[in-house]
Coordinates of N, CA and C in Angstrom, one line a residue:
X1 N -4.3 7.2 -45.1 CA -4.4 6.3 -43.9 C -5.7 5.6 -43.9
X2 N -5.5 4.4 -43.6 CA -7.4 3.5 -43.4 C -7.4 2.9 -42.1
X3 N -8.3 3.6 -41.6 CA -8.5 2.8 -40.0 C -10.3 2.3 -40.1
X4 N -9.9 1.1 -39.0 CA -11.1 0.4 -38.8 C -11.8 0.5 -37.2
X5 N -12.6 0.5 -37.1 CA -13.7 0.1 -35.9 C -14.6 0.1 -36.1
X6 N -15.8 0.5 -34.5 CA -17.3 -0.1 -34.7 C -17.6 1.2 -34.5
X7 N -19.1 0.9 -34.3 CA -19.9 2.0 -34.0 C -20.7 1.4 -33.0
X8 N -21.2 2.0 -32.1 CA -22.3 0.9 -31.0 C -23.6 1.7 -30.7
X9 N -24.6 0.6 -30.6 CA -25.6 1.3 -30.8 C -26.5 1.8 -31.8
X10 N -25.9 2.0 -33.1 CA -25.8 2.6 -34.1 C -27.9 3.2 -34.5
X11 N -28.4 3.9 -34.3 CA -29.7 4.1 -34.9 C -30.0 5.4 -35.8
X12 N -28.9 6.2 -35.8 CA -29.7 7.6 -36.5 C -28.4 8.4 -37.6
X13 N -28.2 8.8 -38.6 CA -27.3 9.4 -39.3 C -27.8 10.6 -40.1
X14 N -27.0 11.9 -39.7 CA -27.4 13.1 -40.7 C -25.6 13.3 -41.3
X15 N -25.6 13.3 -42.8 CA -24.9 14.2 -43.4 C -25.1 15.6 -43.6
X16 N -24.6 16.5 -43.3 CA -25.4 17.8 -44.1 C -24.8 19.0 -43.6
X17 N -24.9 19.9 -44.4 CA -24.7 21.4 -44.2 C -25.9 21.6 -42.8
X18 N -25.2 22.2 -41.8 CA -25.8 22.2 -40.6 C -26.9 23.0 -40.8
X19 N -27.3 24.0 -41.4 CA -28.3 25.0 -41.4 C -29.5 24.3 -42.4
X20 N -29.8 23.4 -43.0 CA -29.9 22.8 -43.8 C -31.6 21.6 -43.0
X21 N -32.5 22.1 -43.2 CA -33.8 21.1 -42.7 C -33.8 20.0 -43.6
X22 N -34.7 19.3 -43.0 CA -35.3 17.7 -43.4 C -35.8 17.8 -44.9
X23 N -36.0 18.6 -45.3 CA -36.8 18.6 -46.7 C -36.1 19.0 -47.8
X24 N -34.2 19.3 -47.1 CA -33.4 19.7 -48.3 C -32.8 18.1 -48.8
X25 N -33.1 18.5 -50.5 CA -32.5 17.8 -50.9 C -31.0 16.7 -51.0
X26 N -30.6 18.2 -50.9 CA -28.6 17.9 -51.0 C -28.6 17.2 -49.6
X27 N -29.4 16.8 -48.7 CA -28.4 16.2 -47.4 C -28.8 15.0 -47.1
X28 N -28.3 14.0 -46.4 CA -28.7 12.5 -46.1 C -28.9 12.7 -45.1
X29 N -30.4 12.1 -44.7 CA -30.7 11.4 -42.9 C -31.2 10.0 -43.4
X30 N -30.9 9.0 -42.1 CA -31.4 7.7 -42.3 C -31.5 7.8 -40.8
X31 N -32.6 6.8 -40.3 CA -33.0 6.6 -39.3 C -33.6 4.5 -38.9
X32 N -32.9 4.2 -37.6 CA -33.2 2.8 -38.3 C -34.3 2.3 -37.0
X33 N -34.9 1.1 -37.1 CA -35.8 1.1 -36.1 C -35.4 0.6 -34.6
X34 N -34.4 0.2 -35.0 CA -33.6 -0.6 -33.7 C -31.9 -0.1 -33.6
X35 N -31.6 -0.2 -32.5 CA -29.9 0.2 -32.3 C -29.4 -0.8 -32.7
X36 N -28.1 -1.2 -33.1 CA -27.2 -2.3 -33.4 C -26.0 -1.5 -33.3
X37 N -24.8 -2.7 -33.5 CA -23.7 -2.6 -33.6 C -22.9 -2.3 -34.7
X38 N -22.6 -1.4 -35.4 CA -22.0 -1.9 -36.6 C -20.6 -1.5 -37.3
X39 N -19.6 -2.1 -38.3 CA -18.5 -1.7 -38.5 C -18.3 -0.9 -39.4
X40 N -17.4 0.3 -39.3 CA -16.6 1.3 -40.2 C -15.2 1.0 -40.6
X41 N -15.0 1.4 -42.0 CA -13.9 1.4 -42.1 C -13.9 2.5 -43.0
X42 N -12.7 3.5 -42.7 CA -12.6 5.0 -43.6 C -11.0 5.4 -44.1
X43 N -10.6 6.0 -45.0 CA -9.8 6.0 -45.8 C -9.8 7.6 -45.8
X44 N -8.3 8.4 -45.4 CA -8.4 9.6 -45.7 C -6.6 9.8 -46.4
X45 N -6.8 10.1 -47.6 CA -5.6 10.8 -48.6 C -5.1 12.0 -48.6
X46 N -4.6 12.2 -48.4 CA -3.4 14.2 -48.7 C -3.4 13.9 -50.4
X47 N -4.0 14.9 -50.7 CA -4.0 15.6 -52.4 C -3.2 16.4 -52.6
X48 N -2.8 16.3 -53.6 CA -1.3 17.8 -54.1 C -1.2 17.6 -55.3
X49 N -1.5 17.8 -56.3 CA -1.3 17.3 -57.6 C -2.0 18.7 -58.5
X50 N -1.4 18.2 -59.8 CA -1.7 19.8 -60.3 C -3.1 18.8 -61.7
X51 N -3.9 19.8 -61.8 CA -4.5 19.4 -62.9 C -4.9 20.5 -64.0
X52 N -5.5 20.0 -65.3 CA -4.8 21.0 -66.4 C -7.0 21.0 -66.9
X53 N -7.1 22.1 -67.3 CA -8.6 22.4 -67.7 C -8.7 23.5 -68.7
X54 N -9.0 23.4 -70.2 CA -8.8 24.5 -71.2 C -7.7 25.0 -71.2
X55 N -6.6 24.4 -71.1 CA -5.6 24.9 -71.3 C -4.3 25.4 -70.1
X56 N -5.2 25.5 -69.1 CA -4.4 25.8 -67.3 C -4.5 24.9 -66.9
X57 N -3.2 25.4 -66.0 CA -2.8 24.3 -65.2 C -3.2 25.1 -63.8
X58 N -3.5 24.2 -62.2 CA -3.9 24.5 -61.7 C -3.6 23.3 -60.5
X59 N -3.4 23.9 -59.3 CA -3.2 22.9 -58.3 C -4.5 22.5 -57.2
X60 N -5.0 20.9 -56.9 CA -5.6 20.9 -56.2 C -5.0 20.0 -55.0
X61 N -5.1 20.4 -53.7 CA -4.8 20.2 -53.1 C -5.3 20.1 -51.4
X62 N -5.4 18.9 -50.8 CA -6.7 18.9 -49.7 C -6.7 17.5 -49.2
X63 N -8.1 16.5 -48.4 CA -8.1 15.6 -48.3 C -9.2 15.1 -48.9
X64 N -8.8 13.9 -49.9 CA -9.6 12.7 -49.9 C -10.7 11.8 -48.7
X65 N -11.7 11.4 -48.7 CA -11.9 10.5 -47.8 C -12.9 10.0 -48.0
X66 N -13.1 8.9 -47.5 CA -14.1 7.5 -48.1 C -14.3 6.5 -46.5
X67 N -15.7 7.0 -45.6 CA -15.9 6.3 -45.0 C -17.0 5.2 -45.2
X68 N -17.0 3.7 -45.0 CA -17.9 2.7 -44.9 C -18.5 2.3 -43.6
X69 N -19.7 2.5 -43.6 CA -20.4 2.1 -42.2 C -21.3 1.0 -42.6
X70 N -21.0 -0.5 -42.0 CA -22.0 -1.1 -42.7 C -22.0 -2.5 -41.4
X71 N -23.4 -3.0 -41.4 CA -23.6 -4.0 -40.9 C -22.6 -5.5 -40.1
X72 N -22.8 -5.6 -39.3 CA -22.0 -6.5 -38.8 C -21.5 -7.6 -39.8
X73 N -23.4 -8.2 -40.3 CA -22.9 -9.3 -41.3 C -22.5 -8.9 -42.7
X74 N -22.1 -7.8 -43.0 CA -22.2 -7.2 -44.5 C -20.8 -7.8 -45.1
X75 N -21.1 -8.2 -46.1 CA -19.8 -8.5 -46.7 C -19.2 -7.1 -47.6
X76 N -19.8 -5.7 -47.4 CA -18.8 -5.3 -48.3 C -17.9 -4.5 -47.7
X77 N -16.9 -4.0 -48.8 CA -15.0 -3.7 -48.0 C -15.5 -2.5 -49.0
X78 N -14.4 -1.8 -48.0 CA -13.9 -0.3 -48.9 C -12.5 -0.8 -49.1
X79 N -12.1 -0.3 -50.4 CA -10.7 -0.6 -51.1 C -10.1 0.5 -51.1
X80 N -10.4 1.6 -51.7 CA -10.2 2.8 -52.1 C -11.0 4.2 -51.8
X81 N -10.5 5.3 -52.1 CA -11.8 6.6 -52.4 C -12.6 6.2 -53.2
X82 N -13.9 5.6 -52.7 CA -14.9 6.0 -53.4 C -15.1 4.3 -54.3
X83 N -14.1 3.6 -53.8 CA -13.9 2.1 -54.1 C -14.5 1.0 -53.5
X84 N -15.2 0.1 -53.7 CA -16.2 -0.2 -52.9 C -16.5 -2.2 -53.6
X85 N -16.5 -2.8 -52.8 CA -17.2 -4.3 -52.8 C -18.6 -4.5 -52.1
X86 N -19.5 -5.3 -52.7 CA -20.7 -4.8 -52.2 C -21.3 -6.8 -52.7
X87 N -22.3 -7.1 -52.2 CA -22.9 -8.3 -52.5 C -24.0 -7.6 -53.6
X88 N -23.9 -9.2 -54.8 CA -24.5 -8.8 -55.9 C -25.8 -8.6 -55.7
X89 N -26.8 -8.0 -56.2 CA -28.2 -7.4 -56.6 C -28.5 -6.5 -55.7
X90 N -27.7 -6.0 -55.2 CA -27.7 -4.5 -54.0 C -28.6 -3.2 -54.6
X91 N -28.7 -2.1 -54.3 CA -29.7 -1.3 -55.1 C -29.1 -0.4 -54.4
X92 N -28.4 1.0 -55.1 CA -27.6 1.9 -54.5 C -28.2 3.1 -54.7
X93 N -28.3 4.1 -53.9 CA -28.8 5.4 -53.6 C -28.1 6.2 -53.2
X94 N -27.8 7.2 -54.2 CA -26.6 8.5 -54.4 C -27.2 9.5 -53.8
X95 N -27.2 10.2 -52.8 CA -27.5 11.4 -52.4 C -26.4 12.4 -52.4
X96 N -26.3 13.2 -53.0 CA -25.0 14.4 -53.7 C -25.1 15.3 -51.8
X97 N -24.4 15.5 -51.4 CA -24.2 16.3 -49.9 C -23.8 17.8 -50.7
X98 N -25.0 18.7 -50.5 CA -24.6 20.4 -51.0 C -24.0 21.2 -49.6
X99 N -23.6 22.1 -50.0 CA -22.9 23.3 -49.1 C -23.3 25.0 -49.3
X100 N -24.3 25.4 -48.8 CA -24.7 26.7 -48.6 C -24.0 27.8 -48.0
X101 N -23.4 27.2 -46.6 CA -23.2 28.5 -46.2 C -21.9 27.9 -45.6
X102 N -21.2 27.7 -46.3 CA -19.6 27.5 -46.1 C -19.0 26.0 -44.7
X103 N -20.2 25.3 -44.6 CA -19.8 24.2 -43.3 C -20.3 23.3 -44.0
X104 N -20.5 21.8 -43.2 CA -20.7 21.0 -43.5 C -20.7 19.8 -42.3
X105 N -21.4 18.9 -42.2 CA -21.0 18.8 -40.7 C -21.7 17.0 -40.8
X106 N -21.6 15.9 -40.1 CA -22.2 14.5 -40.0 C -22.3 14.5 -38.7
X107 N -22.7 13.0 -38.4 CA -22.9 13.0 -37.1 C -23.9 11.8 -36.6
X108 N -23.7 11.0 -35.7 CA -24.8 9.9 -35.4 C -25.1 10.0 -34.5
X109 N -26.7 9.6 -34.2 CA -27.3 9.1 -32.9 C -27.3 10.4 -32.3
X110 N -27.3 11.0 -31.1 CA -27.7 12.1 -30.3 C -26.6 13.2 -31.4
X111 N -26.0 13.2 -31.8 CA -24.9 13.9 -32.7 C -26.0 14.5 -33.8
X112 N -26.6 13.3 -34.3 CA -27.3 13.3 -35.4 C -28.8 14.5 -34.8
X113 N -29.0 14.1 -33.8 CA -30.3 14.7 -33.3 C -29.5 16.0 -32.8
X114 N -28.4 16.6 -32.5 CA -27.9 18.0 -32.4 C -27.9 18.5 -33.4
X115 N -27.7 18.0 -34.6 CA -27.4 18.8 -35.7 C -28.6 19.1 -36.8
X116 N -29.7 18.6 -36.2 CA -31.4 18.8 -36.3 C -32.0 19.6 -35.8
X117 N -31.5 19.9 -34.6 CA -31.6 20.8 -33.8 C -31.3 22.4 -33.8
X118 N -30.1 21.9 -34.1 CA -29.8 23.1 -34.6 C -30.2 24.3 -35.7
X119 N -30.4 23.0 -36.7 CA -30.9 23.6 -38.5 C -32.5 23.9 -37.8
X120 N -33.5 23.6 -36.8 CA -34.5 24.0 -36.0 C -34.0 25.4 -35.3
X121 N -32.7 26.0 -35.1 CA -33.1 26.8 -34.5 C -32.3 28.0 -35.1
X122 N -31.7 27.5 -36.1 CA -31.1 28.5 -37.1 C -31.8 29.0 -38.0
X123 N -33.3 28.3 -38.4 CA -34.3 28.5 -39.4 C -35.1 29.0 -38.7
X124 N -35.3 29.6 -37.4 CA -36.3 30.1 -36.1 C -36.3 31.1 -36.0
X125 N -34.5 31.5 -36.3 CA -34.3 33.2 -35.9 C -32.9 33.3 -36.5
X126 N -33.5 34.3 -37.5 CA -32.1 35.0 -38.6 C -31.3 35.6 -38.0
X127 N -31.3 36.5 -36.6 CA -30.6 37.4 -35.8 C -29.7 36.6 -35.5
X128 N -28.9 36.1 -35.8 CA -28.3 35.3 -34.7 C -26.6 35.7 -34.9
X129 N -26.1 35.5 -34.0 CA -24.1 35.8 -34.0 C -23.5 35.0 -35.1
X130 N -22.6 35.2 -35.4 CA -21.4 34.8 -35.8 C -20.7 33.1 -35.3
X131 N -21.0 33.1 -34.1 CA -20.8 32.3 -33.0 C -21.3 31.4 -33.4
X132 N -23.1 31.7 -33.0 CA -24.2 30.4 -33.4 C -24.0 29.9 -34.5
X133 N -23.4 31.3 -35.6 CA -24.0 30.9 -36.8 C -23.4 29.5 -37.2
X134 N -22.0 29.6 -37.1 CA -20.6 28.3 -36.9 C -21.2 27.4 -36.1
X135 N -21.6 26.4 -35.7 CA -21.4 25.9 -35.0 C -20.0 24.8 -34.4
X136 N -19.7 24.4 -33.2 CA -18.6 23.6 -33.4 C -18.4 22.7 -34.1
X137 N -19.4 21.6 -33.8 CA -20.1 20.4 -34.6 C -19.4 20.5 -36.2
X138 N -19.6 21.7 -36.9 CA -19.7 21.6 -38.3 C -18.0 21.7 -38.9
X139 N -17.7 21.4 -39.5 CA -16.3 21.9 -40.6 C -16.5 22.9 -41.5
X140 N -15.5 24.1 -40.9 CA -15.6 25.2 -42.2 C -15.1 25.1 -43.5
X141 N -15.9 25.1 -44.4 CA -15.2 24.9 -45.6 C -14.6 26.1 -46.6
X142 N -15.2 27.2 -46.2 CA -14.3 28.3 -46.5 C -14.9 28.7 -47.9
X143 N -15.7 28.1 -48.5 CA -16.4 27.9 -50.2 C -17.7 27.2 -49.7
X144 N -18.9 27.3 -50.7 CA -20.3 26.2 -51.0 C -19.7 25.7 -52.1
X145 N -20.9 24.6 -52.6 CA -20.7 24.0 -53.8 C -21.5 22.5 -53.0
X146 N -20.3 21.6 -53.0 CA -20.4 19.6 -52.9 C -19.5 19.8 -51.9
X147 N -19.9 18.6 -51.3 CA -18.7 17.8 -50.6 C -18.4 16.8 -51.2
X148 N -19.6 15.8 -51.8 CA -19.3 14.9 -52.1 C -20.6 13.7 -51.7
X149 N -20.9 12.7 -51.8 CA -22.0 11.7 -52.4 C -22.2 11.1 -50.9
X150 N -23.1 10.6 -50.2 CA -23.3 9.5 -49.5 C -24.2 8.7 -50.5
X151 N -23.7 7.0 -50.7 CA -24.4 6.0 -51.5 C -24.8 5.1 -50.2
X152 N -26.1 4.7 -50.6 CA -26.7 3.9 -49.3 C -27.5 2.5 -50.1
X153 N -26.2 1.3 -49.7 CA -26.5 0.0 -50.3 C -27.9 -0.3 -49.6
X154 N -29.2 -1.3 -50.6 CA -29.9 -1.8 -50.0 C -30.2 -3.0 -50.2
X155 N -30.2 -3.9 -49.7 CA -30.7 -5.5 -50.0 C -31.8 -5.8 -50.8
X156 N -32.8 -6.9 -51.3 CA -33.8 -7.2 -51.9 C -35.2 -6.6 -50.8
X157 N -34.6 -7.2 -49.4 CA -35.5 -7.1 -48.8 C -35.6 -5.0 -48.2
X158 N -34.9 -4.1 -49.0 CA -34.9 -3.1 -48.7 C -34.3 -3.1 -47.4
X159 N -33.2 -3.7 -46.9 CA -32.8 -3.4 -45.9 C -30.8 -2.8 -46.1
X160 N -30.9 -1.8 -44.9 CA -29.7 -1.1 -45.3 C -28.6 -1.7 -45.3
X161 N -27.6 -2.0 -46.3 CA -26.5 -3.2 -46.0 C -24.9 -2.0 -45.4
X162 N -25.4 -1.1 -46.2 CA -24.1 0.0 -46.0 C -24.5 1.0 -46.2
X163 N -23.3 2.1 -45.6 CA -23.5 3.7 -45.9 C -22.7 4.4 -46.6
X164 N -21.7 4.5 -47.6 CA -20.6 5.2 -47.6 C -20.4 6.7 -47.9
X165 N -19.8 7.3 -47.7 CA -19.8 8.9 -47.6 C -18.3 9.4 -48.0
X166 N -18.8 9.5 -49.0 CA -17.2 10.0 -49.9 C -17.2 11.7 -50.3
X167 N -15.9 11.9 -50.2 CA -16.1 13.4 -50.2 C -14.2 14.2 -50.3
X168 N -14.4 15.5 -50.5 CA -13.1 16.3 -50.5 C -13.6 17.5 -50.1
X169 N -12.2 17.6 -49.0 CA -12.1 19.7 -48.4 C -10.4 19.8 -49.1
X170 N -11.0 20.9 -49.5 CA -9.5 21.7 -50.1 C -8.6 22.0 -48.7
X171 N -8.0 22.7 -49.4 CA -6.8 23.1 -48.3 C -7.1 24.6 -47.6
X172 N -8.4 25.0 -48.3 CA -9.0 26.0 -47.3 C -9.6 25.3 -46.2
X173 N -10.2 24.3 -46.6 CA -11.0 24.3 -44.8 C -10.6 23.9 -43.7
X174 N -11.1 24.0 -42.6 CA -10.4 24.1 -41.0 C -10.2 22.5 -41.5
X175 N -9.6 21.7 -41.8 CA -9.2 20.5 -40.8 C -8.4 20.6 -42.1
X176 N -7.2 20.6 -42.3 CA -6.0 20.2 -42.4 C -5.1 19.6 -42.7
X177 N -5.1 18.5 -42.0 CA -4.1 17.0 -42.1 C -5.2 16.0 -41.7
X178 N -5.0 14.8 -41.9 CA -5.0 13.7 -41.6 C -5.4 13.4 -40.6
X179 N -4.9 13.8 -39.7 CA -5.5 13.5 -37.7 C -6.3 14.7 -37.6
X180 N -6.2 15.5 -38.0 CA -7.5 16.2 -37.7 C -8.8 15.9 -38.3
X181 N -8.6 15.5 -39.7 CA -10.2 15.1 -40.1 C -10.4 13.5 -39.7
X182 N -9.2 12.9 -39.0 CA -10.0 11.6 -38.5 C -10.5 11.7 -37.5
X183 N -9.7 12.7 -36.4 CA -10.4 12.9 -35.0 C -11.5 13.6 -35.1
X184 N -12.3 14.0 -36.0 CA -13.2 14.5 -36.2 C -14.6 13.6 -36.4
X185 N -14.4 12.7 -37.6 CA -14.5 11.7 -37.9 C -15.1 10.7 -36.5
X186 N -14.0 10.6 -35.9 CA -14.0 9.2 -34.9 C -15.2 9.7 -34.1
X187 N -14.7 11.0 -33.7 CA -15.8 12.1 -32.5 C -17.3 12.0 -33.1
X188 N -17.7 12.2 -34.2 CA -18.9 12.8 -35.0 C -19.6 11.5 -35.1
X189 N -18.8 10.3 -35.1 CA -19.0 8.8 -35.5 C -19.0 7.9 -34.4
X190 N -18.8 8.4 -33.2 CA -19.0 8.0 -32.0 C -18.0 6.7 -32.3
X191 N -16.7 6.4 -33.3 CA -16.1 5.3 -33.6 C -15.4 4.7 -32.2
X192 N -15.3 3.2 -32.6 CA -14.7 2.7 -30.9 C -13.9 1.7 -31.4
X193 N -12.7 1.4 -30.3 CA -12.0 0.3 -30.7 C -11.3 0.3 -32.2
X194 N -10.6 1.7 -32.3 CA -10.1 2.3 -33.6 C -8.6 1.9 -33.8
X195 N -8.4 0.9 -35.4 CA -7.7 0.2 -35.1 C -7.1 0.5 -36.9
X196 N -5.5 1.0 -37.2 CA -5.0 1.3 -38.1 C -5.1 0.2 -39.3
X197 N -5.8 -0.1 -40.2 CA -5.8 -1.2 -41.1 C -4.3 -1.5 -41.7
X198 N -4.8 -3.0 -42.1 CA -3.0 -3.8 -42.3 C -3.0 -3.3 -43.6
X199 N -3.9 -2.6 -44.1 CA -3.4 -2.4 -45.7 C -3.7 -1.1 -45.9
X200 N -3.2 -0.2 -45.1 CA -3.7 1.2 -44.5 C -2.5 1.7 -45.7
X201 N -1.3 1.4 -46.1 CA -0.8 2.1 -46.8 C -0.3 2.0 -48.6
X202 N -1.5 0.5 -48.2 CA -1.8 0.2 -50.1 C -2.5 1.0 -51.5
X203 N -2.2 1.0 -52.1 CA -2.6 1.8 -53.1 C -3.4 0.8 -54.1
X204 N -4.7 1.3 -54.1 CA -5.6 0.0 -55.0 C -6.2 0.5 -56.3
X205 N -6.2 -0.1 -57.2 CA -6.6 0.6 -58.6 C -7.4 -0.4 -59.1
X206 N -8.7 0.3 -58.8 CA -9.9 -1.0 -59.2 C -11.2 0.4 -59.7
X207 N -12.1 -0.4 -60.3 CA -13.1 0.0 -60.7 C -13.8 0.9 -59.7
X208 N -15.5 1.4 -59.6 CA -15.7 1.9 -58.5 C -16.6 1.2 -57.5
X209 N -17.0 -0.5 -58.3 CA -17.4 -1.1 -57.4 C -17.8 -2.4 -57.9
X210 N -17.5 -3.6 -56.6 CA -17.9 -4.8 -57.7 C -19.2 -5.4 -56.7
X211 N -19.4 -6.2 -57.9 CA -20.8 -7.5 -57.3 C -19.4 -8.8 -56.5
X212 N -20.2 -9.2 -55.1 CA -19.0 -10.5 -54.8 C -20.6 -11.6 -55.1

């Protein structure tokens, strides 16, 4: 399913394993100098398919998803997972999103500044419950490893044109279907004025990203 809206306001973004400070590699923070408005568009798939490795076969099965956060004036579209139109001479920055202790969690703007917070007070004091340790905020993923990439388009003039955040949870982690990891999504993304795209059930087979 691909739904679109805005974001308002927009000034602050953490990707990341919630327990996870400013100086870890695997996670994305961006921080911008001014609030704006800006539009999303995000794409989430049901996986079920078997795949074959040395000789086994093996089922993977979970959700796909590919959100685009990008400037009012931006001309680029998300087509697919991980599929992407972008204006030519863009300069792209892959940040790989790691997983330590089984969560994973995004979040903007005061969202963004909770989940900073937290990795502040989970790095403060090791005693902590079960409870703390989870936070709500975060998605259990039930495994570490990846989630998956945030790429962050930038113009000539070093200015941010897009964000995209592409990624997969198996069929262990808490969210489930479709409406669960969008309402998660919408919440974490402060998304507004959420609106089912007209080509929400197209299937697009293109490269993984072009110059317009």
């Amino acid at each position: 399913m691909k739904f679109e809206g805005k974001i308002k306001n927009f000034n602050k973004i953490v990707v990341s394993d919630p327990h996870y400070l400013q100086n870890v590699w695997c996670r994305y923070e961006k921080n911008f100098d001014k609030s704006e408005d800006w539009k999303v568009i995000f794409l989430i798939k049901e996986v079920d398919e078997m795949e074959e490795e040395d000789g086994l076969e093996f089922n993977i099965k979970g959700l796909d998803f590919s959100i685009l956060i990008k400037r009012e004036k931006s001309t680029s579209n998300l087509l697919d997972i991980g599929k992407y139109t972008h204006f030519e001479g863009m300069k792209m920055n892959n940040t790989e999103i790691g997983i330590d202790t089984a969560q994973v969690c995004m979040g903007i703007n005061e969202k963004a500044t909770e989940i900073n917070e937290f990795a502040k007070r989970i790095n403060n004091n090791k005693n902590v419950s079960s409870t703390l340790y989870n936070p709500p905020f975060a998605i259990q993923t039930a495994c570490d490893g990846k989630l998956g990439t945030v790429t962050e388009g930038t113009t000539k003039k070093d200015e941010t044109d897009f964000i995209l955040i592409t990624g997969f949870f198996d069929e262990f982690a808490d969210v489930n279907t479709v409406d669960e990891l969008k309402d998660y999504i919408v919440q974490q993304l402060k998304i507004e004025d959420l609106e089912l795209c007209k080509d929400a059930f197209e299937v697009k087979h293109n490269d993984i990203d072009y110059n317009i």
